[in-house]
Amino acid sequence: VEQILKNGSFPLVIGGDHYATAPVIQAYDTPITVVQLDAHGDYLPFVSECPHGYVMRTVSGLSNVKRIIHCGLRGNLNTGPGLEDSLKAGNQIILSKELKAFGIAPLLDCLTKGEQVYVTFDVDVLDPSIAPAVGVPEPDGLNYLLASELLKGIVEKTNVVGADFVEYNPLLEINPITGIHLVNLILIGLCCIYTRQ
C-alpha cells in the first residue's frame, strides 16, 4: 500500500478478514477520516478472540486517523461498552435505521467538503437477502440502491484516498448474488472516483 501511494495510485483492497483494514490505513502519512460501512462497530476490547471484532479500536488508535464514522450499525453483536468507548474517543455512529429513514443525509452531514476519507466497506452492511455470503449476517441491512448512493455521496463530498471491501466469503455463497452486488458496488465507487479526476 505504501508503494501504491508513492506511485500516486488509488489503493483498493479486496479481501476477507476485516482486520486487513488496520495495516492498510497505517500506510497513510496524512490525517484521514475513516468511514466504516458495517453492521458492526468492531470496537470490542482487545481481549476478544476475533481481531476483526476490534479492528476499529486498533484503527482509532493510529496517529494518522482523525476519527471514525461507524455507519450502518445494527444487530445484537454491537456491545454497549464498545460503542461507548468509540464515542468517548471522538468517533461517530450512524445506525442502519437512520439511513433507511433519512437516506444518505445523516452520513453526509458528518463529513466536511474535501476532507481526506478512507472507506472500509464490510459486506455485512448489506441485507442478507442480497449478501448472504458473510460470516456474521444481520437482518434489516442496507439495500443495493442505498449502499450505492452512500458510496456516490461520499465520493462527491470528500476526497476519497483509498478503500477496502472486506468480509466476503464465497464459500458461504448460496448463488453468486453476494459477489454480483459487491463487484457492482466496487465498480460504482471506482467510476465515481475516476470521473472526479
PDB file of C-alpha atoms in Angstrom:
ATOM      1  CA  VAL A   1       0.000   0.000   0.000  1.00  0.00           C
ATOM      2  CA  GLU A   2       2.866   2.382   0.764  1.00  0.00           C
ATOM      3  CA  GLN A   3       4.267   1.730  -2.718  1.00  0.00           C
ATOM      4  CA  ILE A   4       0.865   2.255  -4.334  1.00  0.00           C
ATOM      5  CA  LEU A   5       0.565   5.613  -2.555  1.00  0.00           C
ATOM      6  CA  LYS A   6       4.103   6.612  -3.565  1.00  0.00           C
ATOM      7  CA  ASN A   7       3.162   5.907  -7.173  1.00  0.00           C
ATOM      8  CA  GLY A   8       0.208   8.271  -6.859  1.00  0.00           C
ATOM      9  CA  SER A   9      -2.256   5.436  -7.422  1.00  0.00           C
ATOM     10  CA  PHE A  10      -5.504   4.671  -5.620  1.00  0.00           C
ATOM     11  CA  PRO A  11      -5.339   1.753  -3.165  1.00  0.00           C
ATOM     12  CA  LEU A  12      -8.318  -0.574  -3.458  1.00  0.00           C
ATOM     13  CA  VAL A  13      -8.091  -3.612  -1.197  1.00  0.00           C
ATOM     14  CA  ILE A  14     -10.482  -6.524  -1.659  1.00  0.00           C
ATOM     15  CA  GLY A  15     -10.323  -9.243   0.881  1.00  0.00           C
ATOM     16  CA  GLY A  16     -11.589 -11.466   3.607  1.00  0.00           C
ATOM     17  CA  ASP A  17     -10.976 -10.636   7.253  1.00  0.00           C
ATOM     18  CA  HIS A  18     -11.761  -7.047   8.224  1.00  0.00           C
ATOM     19  CA  TYR A  19      -8.584  -6.762  10.258  1.00  0.00           C
ATOM     20  CA  ALA A  20      -6.773  -6.155   6.947  1.00  0.00           C
ATOM     21  CA  THR A  21      -8.025  -2.564   7.206  1.00  0.00           C
ATOM     22  CA  ALA A  22      -5.671  -1.678  10.077  1.00  0.00           C
ATOM     23  CA  PRO A  23      -2.309  -2.200   8.320  1.00  0.00           C
ATOM     24  CA  VAL A  24      -3.678  -0.635   5.130  1.00  0.00           C
ATOM     25  CA  ILE A  25      -4.633   2.581   6.933  1.00  0.00           C
ATOM     26  CA  GLN A  26      -1.309   2.572   8.766  1.00  0.00           C
ATOM     27  CA  ALA A  27       0.418   3.084   5.391  1.00  0.00           C
ATOM     28  CA  TYR A  28      -1.013   6.611   5.032  1.00  0.00           C
ATOM     29  CA  ASP A  29       1.153   9.510   6.171  1.00  0.00           C
ATOM     30  CA  THR A  30      -1.593  12.163   6.186  1.00  0.00           C
ATOM     31  CA  PRO A  31      -4.573  12.622   8.540  1.00  0.00           C
ATOM     32  CA  ILE A  32      -7.661  10.776   7.358  1.00  0.00           C
ATOM     33  CA  THR A  33     -11.246  10.221   8.424  1.00  0.00           C
ATOM     34  CA  VAL A  34     -12.327   6.586   8.245  1.00  0.00           C
ATOM     35  CA  VAL A  35     -15.878   5.911   7.062  1.00  0.00           C
ATOM     36  CA  GLN A  36     -16.804   2.386   8.114  1.00  0.00           C
ATOM     37  CA  LEU A  37     -19.853   0.946   6.347  1.00  0.00           C
ATOM     38  CA  ASP A  38     -20.635  -2.061   8.516  1.00  0.00           C
ATOM     39  CA  ALA A  39     -23.353  -3.794  10.518  1.00  0.00           C
ATOM     40  CA  HIS A  40     -20.976  -3.884  13.498  1.00  0.00           C
ATOM     41  CA  GLY A  41     -18.847  -1.251  15.192  1.00  0.00           C
ATOM     42  CA  ASP A  42     -15.865  -3.632  15.509  1.00  0.00           C
ATOM     43  CA  TYR A  43     -14.812  -1.852  18.696  1.00  0.00           C
ATOM     44  CA  LEU A  44     -14.683  -4.836  21.050  1.00  0.00           C
ATOM     45  CA  PRO A  45     -11.971  -4.933  23.748  1.00  0.00           C
ATOM     46  CA  PHE A  46      -8.585  -6.171  22.598  1.00  0.00           C
ATOM     47  CA  VAL A  47      -9.073  -9.365  24.651  1.00  0.00           C
ATOM     48  CA  SER A  48     -11.627 -10.541  22.092  1.00  0.00           C
ATOM     49  CA  GLU A  49     -10.655 -13.722  20.254  1.00  0.00           C
ATOM     50  CA  CYS A  50     -11.661 -12.192  16.898  1.00  0.00           C
ATOM     51  CA  PRO A  51      -9.343  -9.439  15.608  1.00  0.00           C
ATOM     52  CA  HIS A  52     -11.979  -8.319  13.094  1.00  0.00           C
ATOM     53  CA  GLY A  53     -14.167  -7.579  16.126  1.00  0.00           C
ATOM     54  CA  TYR A  54     -11.751  -4.925  17.439  1.00  0.00           C
ATOM     55  CA  VAL A  55     -10.209  -3.671  14.210  1.00  0.00           C
ATOM     56  CA  MET A  56     -11.799  -0.213  14.551  1.00  0.00           C
ATOM     57  CA  ARG A  57     -10.438   0.099  18.083  1.00  0.00           C
ATOM     58  CA  THR A  58      -6.992  -0.537  16.562  1.00  0.00           C
ATOM     59  CA  VAL A  59      -7.627   1.941  13.742  1.00  0.00           C
ATOM     60  CA  SER A  60      -8.870   4.594  16.170  1.00  0.00           C
ATOM     61  CA  GLY A  61      -5.530   4.459  17.966  1.00  0.00           C
ATOM     62  CA  LEU A  62      -3.459   5.134  14.829  1.00  0.00           C
ATOM     63  CA  SER A  63      -1.789   8.554  14.807  1.00  0.00           C
ATOM     64  CA  ASN A  64      -2.980   9.375  11.267  1.00  0.00           C
ATOM     65  CA  VAL A  65      -6.678   8.729  11.978  1.00  0.00           C
ATOM     66  CA  LYS A  66      -8.687  11.808  12.947  1.00  0.00           C
ATOM     67  CA  ARG A  67     -11.944   9.965  13.624  1.00  0.00           C
ATOM     68  CA  ILE A  68     -14.101   7.055  12.559  1.00  0.00           C
ATOM     69  CA  ILE A  69     -17.682   7.303  11.367  1.00  0.00           C
ATOM     70  CA  HIS A  70     -19.379   3.948  12.012  1.00  0.00           C
ATOM     71  CA  CYS A  71     -22.236   3.841   9.501  1.00  0.00           C
ATOM     72  CA  GLY A  72     -24.977   1.249   9.057  1.00  0.00           C
ATOM     73  CA  LEU A  73     -24.786  -0.355  12.508  1.00  0.00           C
ATOM     74  CA  ARG A  74     -27.475  -2.779  13.628  1.00  0.00           C
ATOM     75  CA  GLY A  75     -27.866  -6.167  15.302  1.00  0.00           C
ATOM     76  CA  ASN A  76     -27.174  -7.787  18.629  1.00  0.00           C
ATOM     77  CA  LEU A  77     -23.395  -8.016  18.375  1.00  0.00           C
ATOM     78  CA  ASN A  78     -22.844  -4.284  18.922  1.00  0.00           C
ATOM     79  CA  THR A  79     -21.873  -4.098  22.578  1.00  0.00           C
ATOM     80  CA  GLY A  80     -22.816  -1.030  24.578  1.00  0.00           C
ATOM     81  CA  PRO A  81     -19.375  -0.617  26.212  1.00  0.00           C
ATOM     82  CA  GLY A  82     -17.587  -0.927  22.863  1.00  0.00           C
ATOM     83  CA  LEU A  83     -19.719   1.741  21.212  1.00  0.00           C
ATOM     84  CA  GLU A  84     -19.465   3.950  24.294  1.00  0.00           C
ATOM     85  CA  ASP A  85     -15.658   3.690  24.112  1.00  0.00           C
ATOM     86  CA  SER A  86     -15.776   4.685  20.459  1.00  0.00           C
ATOM     87  CA  LEU A  87     -17.910   7.747  21.169  1.00  0.00           C
ATOM     88  CA  LYS A  88     -15.560   8.748  24.009  1.00  0.00           C
ATOM     89  CA  ALA A  89     -12.680   8.557  21.515  1.00  0.00           C
ATOM     90  CA  GLY A  90     -14.430  11.181  19.358  1.00  0.00           C
ATOM     91  CA  ASN A  91     -15.950   8.858  16.784  1.00  0.00           C
ATOM     92  CA  GLN A  92     -19.491   8.982  15.431  1.00  0.00           C
ATOM     93  CA  ILE A  93     -22.220   6.373  14.990  1.00  0.00           C
ATOM     94  CA  ILE A  94     -24.983   6.258  12.374  1.00  0.00           C
ATOM     95  CA  LEU A  95     -27.472   3.417  12.689  1.00  0.00           C
ATOM     96  CA  SER A  96     -28.910   1.476   9.779  1.00  0.00           C
ATOM     97  CA  LYS A  97     -32.405   2.637  10.716  1.00  0.00           C
ATOM     98  CA  GLU A  98     -31.293   6.280  10.433  1.00  0.00           C
ATOM     99  CA  LEU A  99     -30.088   5.685   6.891  1.00  0.00           C
ATOM    100  CA  LYS A 100     -33.315   3.930   5.990  1.00  0.00           C
ATOM    101  CA  ALA A 101     -35.376   6.798   7.395  1.00  0.00           C
ATOM    102  CA  PHE A 102     -33.358   9.739   6.057  1.00  0.00           C
ATOM    103  CA  GLY A 103     -31.250   8.382   3.197  1.00  0.00           C
ATOM    104  CA  ILE A 104     -27.602   9.403   2.908  1.00  0.00           C
ATOM    105  CA  ALA A 105     -28.048  12.751   4.696  1.00  0.00           C
ATOM    106  CA  PRO A 106     -27.005  11.539   8.191  1.00  0.00           C
ATOM    107  CA  LEU A 107     -23.617  10.475   6.826  1.00  0.00           C
ATOM    108  CA  LEU A 108     -23.050  13.470   4.570  1.00  0.00           C
ATOM    109  CA  ASP A 109     -23.852  15.808   7.468  1.00  0.00           C
ATOM    110  CA  CYS A 110     -20.901  14.286   9.361  1.00  0.00           C
ATOM    111  CA  LEU A 111     -18.441  14.898   6.537  1.00  0.00           C
ATOM    112  CA  THR A 112     -16.601  18.089   5.624  1.00  0.00           C
ATOM    113  CA  LYS A 113     -16.293  19.110   1.994  1.00  0.00           C
ATOM    114  CA  GLY A 114     -12.972  17.924   0.572  1.00  0.00           C
ATOM    115  CA  GLU A 115     -11.679  16.150   3.685  1.00  0.00           C
ATOM    116  CA  GLN A 116      -9.497  13.089   3.149  1.00  0.00           C
ATOM    117  CA  VAL A 117     -11.530   9.925   3.682  1.00  0.00           C
ATOM    118  CA  TYR A 118     -10.743   6.226   3.661  1.00  0.00           C
ATOM    119  CA  VAL A 119     -13.765   3.971   3.113  1.00  0.00           C
ATOM    120  CA  THR A 120     -13.909   0.493   4.629  1.00  0.00           C
ATOM    121  CA  PHE A 121     -16.904  -1.480   3.401  1.00  0.00           C
ATOM    122  CA  ASP A 122     -17.837  -4.627   5.313  1.00  0.00           C
ATOM    123  CA  VAL A 123     -20.195  -6.592   3.089  1.00  0.00           C
ATOM    124  CA  ASP A 124     -22.426  -7.410   6.061  1.00  0.00           C
ATOM    125  CA  VAL A 125     -23.671  -3.822   5.985  1.00  0.00           C
ATOM    126  CA  LEU A 126     -25.882  -5.122   3.180  1.00  0.00           C
ATOM    127  CA  ASP A 127     -29.043  -7.042   3.924  1.00  0.00           C
ATOM    128  CA  PRO A 128     -28.565 -10.839   3.907  1.00  0.00           C
ATOM    129  CA  SER A 129     -31.250 -11.097   1.207  1.00  0.00           C
ATOM    130  CA  ILE A 130     -28.734  -9.630  -1.254  1.00  0.00           C
ATOM    131  CA  ALA A 131     -25.487 -10.537   0.543  1.00  0.00           C
ATOM    132  CA  PRO A 132     -25.735 -13.856   2.394  1.00  0.00           C
ATOM    133  CA  ALA A 133     -22.075 -14.850   1.962  1.00  0.00           C
ATOM    134  CA  VAL A 134     -20.681 -13.147   5.062  1.00  0.00           C
ATOM    135  CA  GLY A 135     -19.515 -14.517   8.383  1.00  0.00           C
ATOM    136  CA  VAL A 136     -21.921 -12.548  10.566  1.00  0.00           C
ATOM    137  CA  PRO A 137     -25.117 -11.707   8.663  1.00  0.00           C
ATOM    138  CA  GLU A 138     -27.557  -9.351  10.376  1.00  0.00           C
ATOM    139  CA  PRO A 139     -31.220  -8.841   9.386  1.00  0.00           C
ATOM    140  CA  ASP A 140     -32.530  -5.474   8.169  1.00  0.00           C
ATOM    141  CA  GLY A 141     -29.419  -4.280   6.345  1.00  0.00           C
ATOM    142  CA  LEU A 142     -28.977  -1.789   3.531  1.00  0.00           C
ATOM    143  CA  ASN A 143     -30.328  -2.464   0.084  1.00  0.00           C
ATOM    144  CA  TYR A 144     -28.235  -2.096  -3.065  1.00  0.00           C
ATOM    145  CA  LEU A 145     -29.590   1.324  -4.013  1.00  0.00           C
ATOM    146  CA  LEU A 146     -28.896   2.881  -0.615  1.00  0.00           C
ATOM    147  CA  ALA A 147     -25.387   1.386  -0.493  1.00  0.00           C
ATOM    148  CA  SER A 148     -24.573   2.727  -3.948  1.00  0.00           C
ATOM    149  CA  GLU A 149     -25.948   6.168  -3.058  1.00  0.00           C
ATOM    150  CA  LEU A 150     -23.779   6.219   0.075  1.00  0.00           C
ATOM    151  CA  LEU A 151     -20.657   5.472  -1.972  1.00  0.00           C
ATOM    152  CA  LYS A 152     -21.554   8.130  -4.552  1.00  0.00           C
ATOM    153  CA  GLY A 153     -22.295  10.695  -1.848  1.00  0.00           C
ATOM    154  CA  ILE A 154     -19.001  10.096  -0.043  1.00  0.00           C
ATOM    155  CA  VAL A 155     -17.013  10.485  -3.259  1.00  0.00           C
ATOM    156  CA  GLU A 156     -18.884  13.624  -4.302  1.00  0.00           C
ATOM    157  CA  LYS A 157     -18.395  15.414  -0.975  1.00  0.00           C
ATOM    158  CA  THR A 158     -14.936  14.295   0.121  1.00  0.00           C
ATOM    159  CA  ASN A 159     -11.509  13.352  -1.185  1.00  0.00           C
ATOM    160  CA  VAL A 160     -11.551   9.545  -1.007  1.00  0.00           C
ATOM    161  CA  VAL A 161      -7.922   8.420  -0.740  1.00  0.00           C
ATOM    162  CA  GLY A 162      -8.459   4.661  -0.544  1.00  0.00           C
ATOM    163  CA  ALA A 163     -10.978   1.919   0.115  1.00  0.00           C
ATOM    164  CA  ASP A 164     -11.387  -1.689   1.050  1.00  0.00           C
ATOM    165  CA  PHE A 165     -14.235  -4.157   0.612  1.00  0.00           C
ATOM    166  CA  VAL A 166     -13.992  -6.985   3.126  1.00  0.00           C
ATOM    167  CA  GLU A 167     -15.670  -9.947   4.835  1.00  0.00           C
ATOM    168  CA  TYR A 168     -16.970 -11.554   1.636  1.00  0.00           C
ATOM    169  CA  ASN A 169     -16.747 -15.334   1.958  1.00  0.00           C
ATOM    170  CA  PRO A 170     -17.523 -17.107  -1.339  1.00  0.00           C
ATOM    171  CA  LEU A 171     -17.614 -20.459   0.492  1.00  0.00           C
ATOM    172  CA  LEU A 172     -20.857 -19.273   2.102  1.00  0.00           C
ATOM    173  CA  GLU A 173     -22.406 -18.197  -1.196  1.00  0.00           C
ATOM    174  CA  ILE A 174     -25.783 -19.736  -1.982  1.00  0.00           C
ATOM    175  CA  ASN A 175     -25.514 -18.478  -5.549  1.00  0.00           C
ATOM    176  CA  PRO A 176     -23.411 -15.611  -6.956  1.00  0.00           C
ATOM    177  CA  ILE A 177     -25.724 -12.951  -5.514  1.00  0.00           C
ATOM    178  CA  THR A 178     -23.295 -11.522  -2.914  1.00  0.00           C
ATOM    179  CA  GLY A 179     -20.451 -11.360  -5.410  1.00  0.00           C
ATOM    180  CA  ILE A 180     -22.655  -9.743  -8.051  1.00  0.00           C
ATOM    181  CA  HIS A 181     -23.723  -6.966  -5.680  1.00  0.00           C
ATOM    182  CA  LEU A 182     -20.210  -6.483  -4.322  1.00  0.00           C
ATOM    183  CA  VAL A 183     -18.500  -6.238  -7.709  1.00  0.00           C
ATOM    184  CA  ASN A 184     -21.068  -3.732  -8.935  1.00  0.00           C
ATOM    185  CA  LEU A 185     -20.681  -1.576  -5.817  1.00  0.00           C
ATOM    186  CA  ILE A 186     -16.891  -1.585  -6.269  1.00  0.00           C
ATOM    187  CA  LEU A 187     -17.315  -0.523  -9.901  1.00  0.00           C
ATOM    188  CA  ILE A 188     -19.695   2.274  -8.916  1.00  0.00           C
ATOM    189  CA  GLY A 189     -17.201   3.576  -6.349  1.00  0.00           C
ATOM    190  CA  LEU A 190     -14.292   3.455  -8.803  1.00  0.00           C
ATOM    191  CA  CYS A 191     -16.303   5.114 -11.584  1.00  0.00           C
ATOM    192  CA  CYS A 192     -17.280   7.970  -9.252  1.00  0.00           C
ATOM    193  CA  ILE A 193     -13.650   8.470  -8.231  1.00  0.00           C
ATOM    194  CA  TYR A 194     -12.418   8.302 -11.823  1.00  0.00           C
ATOM    195  CA  THR A 195     -14.949  10.845 -13.102  1.00  0.00           C
ATOM    196  CA  ARG A 196     -13.908  13.315 -10.357  1.00  0.00           C
ATOM    197  CA  GLN A 197     -10.275  13.336 -11.532  1.00  0.00           C
TER     198      GLN A 197
END
